[in-house]
Amino acid sequence: MSWRVAGWVTGLVYLTLGVQAAGTALFGEVAGTFVAAMALAVAADLLARPAGRPPRLVLFLGGFFTLTVGSLGLRALTSLAGGHVLHGFHDLMDLVTIVTTIAVGLLAGAALVPAREEKEF
């Protein structure tokens, strides 16, 4: 990543983390993650619009990785491999719930932002 883009991506990581922490404290883990995913989608889309800014996908990636729950899946598989079946399946269900929440939140956030006007040449 170039230094020109690093500031934008870092800002969105902190925005996502802050919204997720506040939302989780107020409404719980699932709702906090949903709200953070929506905020990330809206912010990345709006920040990418002016000319000369990084593309939406580039802005989006840092915050997305902040929301992902790879460690939860690894913990679930480790529990299952260690013979702790109930704990492992509980963690797997949490993983499915959070991944679904992230996907729906990103879609909802993208739907909140009006489409860009296409310029005709």
PDB file of N, CA and C in Angstrom, residues 8 13 42 50 62-63 65 83 85 110-111:
ATOM      1  N   TRP A   8      -5.847   6.998   4.639  1.00  0.00           N
ATOM      2  CA  TRP A   8      -7.275   6.747   4.433  1.00  0.00           C
ATOM      3  C   TRP A   8      -7.685   5.396   5.025  1.00  0.00           C
ATOM      4  N   VAL A  13     -10.051   2.027   9.447  1.00  0.00           N
ATOM      5  CA  VAL A  13      -9.871   0.965  10.449  1.00  0.00           C
ATOM      6  C   VAL A  13     -10.290   1.483  11.818  1.00  0.00           C
ATOM      7  N   VAL A  42     -20.620   2.763   4.059  1.00  0.00           N
ATOM      8  CA  VAL A  42     -21.003   4.142   3.723  1.00  0.00           C
ATOM      9  C   VAL A  42     -19.757   5.026   3.622  1.00  0.00           C
ATOM     10  N   PRO A  50     -14.626  11.425  -4.666  1.00  0.00           N
ATOM     11  CA  PRO A  50     -13.891  12.517  -5.322  1.00  0.00           C
ATOM     12  C   PRO A  50     -12.720  12.000  -6.165  1.00  0.00           C
ATOM     13  N   GLY A  62      -9.158  -2.587   4.911  1.00  0.00           N
ATOM     14  CA  GLY A  62      -8.653  -2.512   6.281  1.00  0.00           C
ATOM     15  C   GLY A  62      -9.758  -2.658   7.311  1.00  0.00           C
ATOM     16  N   GLY A  63     -10.847  -1.938   7.103  1.00  0.00           N
ATOM     17  CA  GLY A  63     -11.980  -2.037   8.023  1.00  0.00           C
ATOM     18  C   GLY A  63     -12.637  -3.405   7.986  1.00  0.00           C
ATOM     19  N   PHE A  65     -11.136  -6.273   7.412  1.00  0.00           N
ATOM     20  CA  PHE A  65     -10.314  -7.197   8.183  1.00  0.00           C
ATOM     21  C   PHE A  65     -10.417  -6.924   9.680  1.00  0.00           C
ATOM     22  N   GLY A  83     -11.613 -32.278  21.326  1.00  0.00           N
ATOM     23  CA  GLY A  83     -12.649 -33.093  21.943  1.00  0.00           C
ATOM     24  C   GLY A  83     -13.711 -32.308  22.690  1.00  0.00           C
ATOM     25  N   VAL A  85     -16.615 -30.790  21.998  1.00  0.00           N
ATOM     26  CA  VAL A  85     -17.572 -30.691  20.896  1.00  0.00           C
ATOM     27  C   VAL A  85     -18.576 -29.570  21.121  1.00  0.00           C
ATOM     28  N   ALA A 110     -24.111  -0.200   1.854  1.00  0.00           N
ATOM     29  CA  ALA A 110     -23.999   0.142   0.424  1.00  0.00           C
ATOM     30  C   ALA A 110     -25.334   0.625  -0.123  1.00  0.00           C
ATOM     31  N   ALA A 111     -26.431   0.087   0.384  1.00  0.00           N
ATOM     32  CA  ALA A 111     -27.759   0.497  -0.085  1.00  0.00           C
ATOM     33  C   ALA A 111     -28.126   1.894   0.420  1.00  0.00           C
TER      34      ALA A 111
END
